[in-house]
């Protein structure tokens, strides 16, 4: 869009060039405008102001009312829909015989309100510092893990249950089973406690994630 002042300057330059012998079409071409545009600007002997900013534009067909927007925001904040994207919200509403707006409209409203990810009770996950453990002596803190061991046949695996003392790094207990079950870990811990003769002592036993 060219401002009125720049239009006036362009017309003056074109007219000056034309009076000095330049063809009107060539003068217009140098300023990157067409002869029709130039003629429109100088109609009635004056440079017309650009009427495009004043033109009445039709309302987009997909524009929603404020009431519809509020209804969308109310729905997406409900616990049932708070964790779902519009691609799941709209079909769920349709299953109940309700239609508010299209998926794209839901997305547009969420973007405008900066609610694409966390809304209602669905809050941004809190970043927590992993819990740490300190052992000053043996048999205060144990760590245990399950590692898969390849068997003699492809696709066959055994589970190595291993308990390490955090202070001394001693393997206080280990066993191999064919399955991964809580009762195996419980049995191994009980055996290790008896072997280390620490029945009744205060012991912290934590699980770590090893190779699988």
Short mmCIF file of C-alpha atoms in Angstrom, two decimals:
data_model
loop_
_atom_site.label_atom_id
_atom_site.label_comp_id
_atom_site.label_asym_id
_atom_site.label_seq_id
_atom_site.Cartn_x
_atom_site.Cartn_y
_atom_site.Cartn_z
CA UNK A 1 0.00 0.00 0.00
CA UNK A 2 1.43 3.44 -1.06
CA UNK A 3 0.79 6.44 1.18
CA UNK A 4 -0.91 9.57 -0.25
CA UNK A 5 2.33 11.56 0.05
CA UNK A 6 4.25 8.93 -1.91
CA UNK A 7 1.48 8.80 -4.52
CA UNK A 8 1.72 12.54 -5.00
CA UNK A 9 5.49 12.31 -5.37
CA UNK A 10 5.18 9.43 -7.85
CA UNK A 11 2.67 11.37 -9.97
CA UNK A 12 4.93 14.45 -9.98
CA UNK A 13 7.94 12.39 -11.08
CA UNK A 14 5.97 10.66 -13.85
CA UNK A 15 4.56 13.95 -15.12
CA UNK A 16 8.00 15.61 -15.05
CA UNK A 17 9.54 12.72 -16.98
CA UNK A 18 6.69 12.77 -19.49
CA UNK A 19 7.07 16.53 -20.03
CA UNK A 20 10.78 16.01 -20.67
CA UNK A 21 10.04 13.58 -23.48
CA UNK A 22 9.75 10.21 -21.73
CA UNK A 23 6.88 7.99 -22.69
CA UNK A 24 4.19 7.74 -20.04
CA UNK A 25 4.30 3.95 -20.01
CA UNK A 26 8.09 3.94 -19.54
CA UNK A 27 7.92 6.50 -16.73
CA UNK A 28 5.30 4.42 -14.92
CA UNK A 29 7.34 1.27 -15.43
CA UNK A 30 10.37 2.88 -13.75
CA UNK A 31 8.27 3.37 -10.60
CA UNK A 32 6.77 -0.13 -10.87
CA UNK A 33 3.17 1.01 -11.39
CA UNK A 34 0.83 0.55 -14.35
CA UNK A 35 -0.60 3.30 -16.52
CA UNK A 36 -4.09 2.39 -15.29
CA UNK A 37 -2.96 2.92 -11.70
CA UNK A 38 -1.43 6.29 -12.62
CA UNK A 39 -4.62 7.36 -14.43
CA UNK A 40 -6.72 6.30 -11.45
CA UNK A 41 -4.55 8.35 -9.12
CA UNK A 42 -4.84 11.54 -11.18
CA UNK A 43 -8.55 11.17 -11.99
CA UNK A 44 -10.45 14.47 -11.65
CA UNK A 45 -7.16 16.32 -11.56
CA UNK A 46 -6.13 15.15 -8.10
CA UNK A 47 -4.32 12.23 -6.49
CA UNK A 48 -6.87 10.03 -4.79
CA UNK A 49 -6.25 8.60 -1.34
CA UNK A 50 -6.08 4.81 -1.23
CA UNK A 51 -9.59 3.61 -0.39
CA UNK A 52 -8.61 0.05 0.59
CA UNK A 53 -8.28 0.76 4.33
CA UNK A 54 -11.81 2.18 4.27
CA UNK A 55 -13.33 -0.69 2.34
CA UNK A 56 -15.90 -2.76 4.19
CA UNK A 57 -14.68 -6.32 4.34
CA UNK A 58 -17.00 -9.30 4.69
CA UNK A 59 -16.92 -11.19 7.98
CA UNK A 60 -15.06 -14.51 7.57
CA UNK A 61 -17.46 -17.43 7.34
CA UNK A 62 -15.56 -19.34 10.03
CA UNK A 63 -15.61 -16.49 12.56
CA UNK A 64 -17.28 -17.57 15.77
CA UNK A 65 -19.25 -15.47 18.22
CA UNK A 66 -18.03 -14.57 21.69
CA UNK A 67 -20.65 -16.93 23.13
CA UNK A 68 -19.28 -19.83 21.08
CA UNK A 69 -15.74 -18.97 22.10
CA UNK A 70 -16.72 -18.96 25.78
CA UNK A 71 -18.46 -22.31 25.32
CA UNK A 72 -15.28 -23.79 23.80
CA UNK A 73 -13.17 -22.49 26.70
CA UNK A 74 -15.65 -23.86 29.22
CA UNK A 75 -15.55 -27.32 27.63
CA UNK A 76 -11.75 -27.61 27.34
CA UNK A 77 -11.35 -26.71 31.03
CA UNK A 78 -13.62 -29.52 32.16
CA UNK A 79 -11.82 -32.43 33.82
CA UNK A 80 -13.07 -34.85 31.18
CA UNK A 81 -11.41 -32.88 28.36
CA UNK A 82 -8.57 -31.01 30.11
CA UNK A 83 -5.88 -33.47 28.97
CA UNK A 84 -7.25 -34.05 25.47
CA UNK A 85 -6.45 -32.34 22.14
CA UNK A 86 -9.27 -31.02 19.93
CA UNK A 87 -8.91 -34.09 17.68
CA UNK A 88 -10.34 -36.12 20.58
CA UNK A 89 -12.59 -33.48 22.16
CA UNK A 90 -14.73 -32.86 19.09
CA UNK A 91 -15.46 -36.59 18.43
CA UNK A 92 -16.29 -37.14 22.12
CA UNK A 93 -18.76 -34.26 22.02
CA UNK A 94 -20.22 -35.63 18.79
CA UNK A 95 -20.79 -39.00 20.48
CA UNK A 96 -22.95 -37.14 22.99
CA UNK A 97 -24.86 -35.37 20.23
CA UNK A 98 -23.12 -32.03 20.80
CA UNK A 99 -21.38 -29.89 18.18
CA UNK A 100 -19.82 -26.55 19.11
CA UNK A 101 -17.16 -25.96 16.45
CA UNK A 102 -14.66 -27.73 14.23
CA UNK A 103 -11.32 -29.11 15.43
CA UNK A 104 -9.47 -26.28 13.67
CA UNK A 105 -11.61 -23.70 15.46
CA UNK A 106 -10.89 -25.36 18.80
CA UNK A 107 -7.17 -25.21 18.00
CA UNK A 108 -7.41 -21.55 16.97
CA UNK A 109 -9.16 -20.55 20.19
CA UNK A 110 -6.66 -22.50 22.30
CA UNK A 111 -3.76 -20.78 20.52
CA UNK A 112 -5.31 -17.36 21.05
CA UNK A 113 -5.73 -18.07 24.76
CA UNK A 114 -2.31 -19.82 25.04
CA UNK A 115 -4.01 -22.96 26.31
CA UNK A 116 -2.68 -25.52 23.81
CA UNK A 117 -0.96 -27.65 26.45
CA UNK A 118 -2.07 -27.05 30.05
CA UNK A 119 -5.55 -26.06 31.14
CA UNK A 120 -7.97 -26.69 33.96
CA UNK A 121 -6.51 -29.19 36.39
CA UNK A 122 -3.98 -30.22 33.77
CA UNK A 123 -1.06 -28.15 34.97
CA UNK A 124 2.51 -28.04 33.77
CA UNK A 125 4.40 -30.92 35.42
CA UNK A 126 6.54 -29.83 38.32
CA UNK A 127 10.19 -30.66 37.86
CA UNK A 128 11.38 -32.46 40.95
CA UNK A 129 14.95 -33.09 42.00
CA UNK A 130 15.61 -36.84 42.28
CA UNK A 131 15.84 -38.09 45.83
CA UNK A 132 19.42 -38.74 46.95
CA UNK A 133 20.76 -41.21 49.50
CA UNK A 134 23.94 -41.08 51.54
CA UNK A 135 25.62 -44.05 53.23
CA UNK A 136 28.34 -43.47 55.81
CA UNK A 137 28.77 -47.15 56.73
CA UNK A 138 28.10 -50.55 55.11
CA UNK A 139 24.55 -51.93 55.22
CA UNK A 140 22.87 -48.55 55.57
CA UNK A 141 21.72 -48.20 51.95
CA UNK A 142 21.29 -50.99 49.42
CA UNK A 143 20.43 -50.68 45.76
CA UNK A 144 18.83 -53.45 43.76
CA UNK A 145 18.10 -53.99 40.10
CA UNK A 146 17.00 -56.56 37.56
CA UNK A 147 19.16 -57.18 34.48
CA UNK A 148 18.08 -59.33 31.56
CA UNK A 149 20.59 -62.02 30.56
CA UNK A 150 20.50 -63.70 27.17
CA UNK A 151 19.78 -67.44 27.29
CA UNK A 152 21.08 -70.27 25.12
CA UNK A 153 18.17 -69.89 22.71
CA UNK A 154 17.31 -66.74 20.78
CA UNK A 155 14.48 -64.89 22.46
CA UNK A 156 15.03 -66.61 25.83
CA UNK A 157 16.11 -64.38 28.69
CA UNK A 158 16.86 -64.84 32.37
CA UNK A 159 16.50 -62.17 35.05
CA UNK A 160 19.48 -61.38 37.27
CA UNK A 161 18.35 -59.88 40.58
CA UNK A 162 21.32 -58.08 42.17
CA UNK A 163 21.64 -56.15 45.44
CA UNK A 164 24.66 -53.87 46.01
CA UNK A 165 25.73 -52.11 49.18
CA UNK A 166 25.98 -48.39 48.34
CA UNK A 167 28.94 -47.73 50.68
CA UNK A 168 31.19 -50.72 49.99
CA UNK A 169 29.83 -51.64 46.51
CA UNK A 170 29.69 -55.23 47.75
CA UNK A 171 27.18 -57.59 46.13
CA UNK A 172 25.24 -58.57 49.25
CA UNK A 173 22.82 -60.75 47.30
CA UNK A 174 22.05 -62.03 43.83
CA UNK A 175 19.89 -64.65 42.18
CA UNK A 176 18.75 -65.61 38.68
CA UNK A 177 15.09 -66.34 37.90
CA UNK A 178 13.21 -66.99 34.70
CA UNK A 179 10.50 -64.45 35.48
CA UNK A 180 10.27 -60.91 36.81
CA UNK A 181 8.11 -60.88 39.92
CA UNK A 182 7.98 -58.85 43.13
CA UNK A 183 8.12 -61.97 45.28
CA UNK A 184 11.59 -62.82 43.89
CA UNK A 185 12.96 -59.44 44.96
CA UNK A 186 11.38 -59.81 48.40
CA UNK A 187 12.92 -63.25 48.86
CA UNK A 188 16.35 -62.01 47.81
CA UNK A 189 16.28 -59.07 50.22
CA UNK A 190 15.30 -61.32 53.13
CA UNK A 191 18.17 -63.72 52.33
CA UNK A 192 20.66 -60.84 52.12
CA UNK A 193 19.54 -59.40 55.46
CA UNK A 194 20.07 -62.81 57.11
CA UNK A 195 23.45 -63.33 55.44
CA UNK A 196 24.68 -59.88 56.53
CA UNK A 197 23.31 -60.45 60.05
CA UNK A 198 21.49 -57.10 60.17
CA UNK A 199 18.03 -58.27 61.21
CA UNK A 200 16.22 -55.37 62.88
CA UNK A 201 18.74 -52.77 61.71
CA UNK A 202 17.60 -49.62 59.92
CA UNK A 203 18.11 -50.25 56.21
CA UNK A 204 17.14 -48.29 53.10
CA UNK A 205 16.72 -50.40 49.96
CA UNK A 206 16.15 -48.53 46.70
CA UNK A 207 15.59 -49.77 43.16
CA UNK A 208 17.63 -48.44 40.26
CA UNK A 209 17.05 -48.84 36.53
CA UNK A 210 19.67 -51.00 34.85
CA UNK A 211 20.10 -52.71 31.48
CA UNK A 212 17.14 -54.61 30.09
#
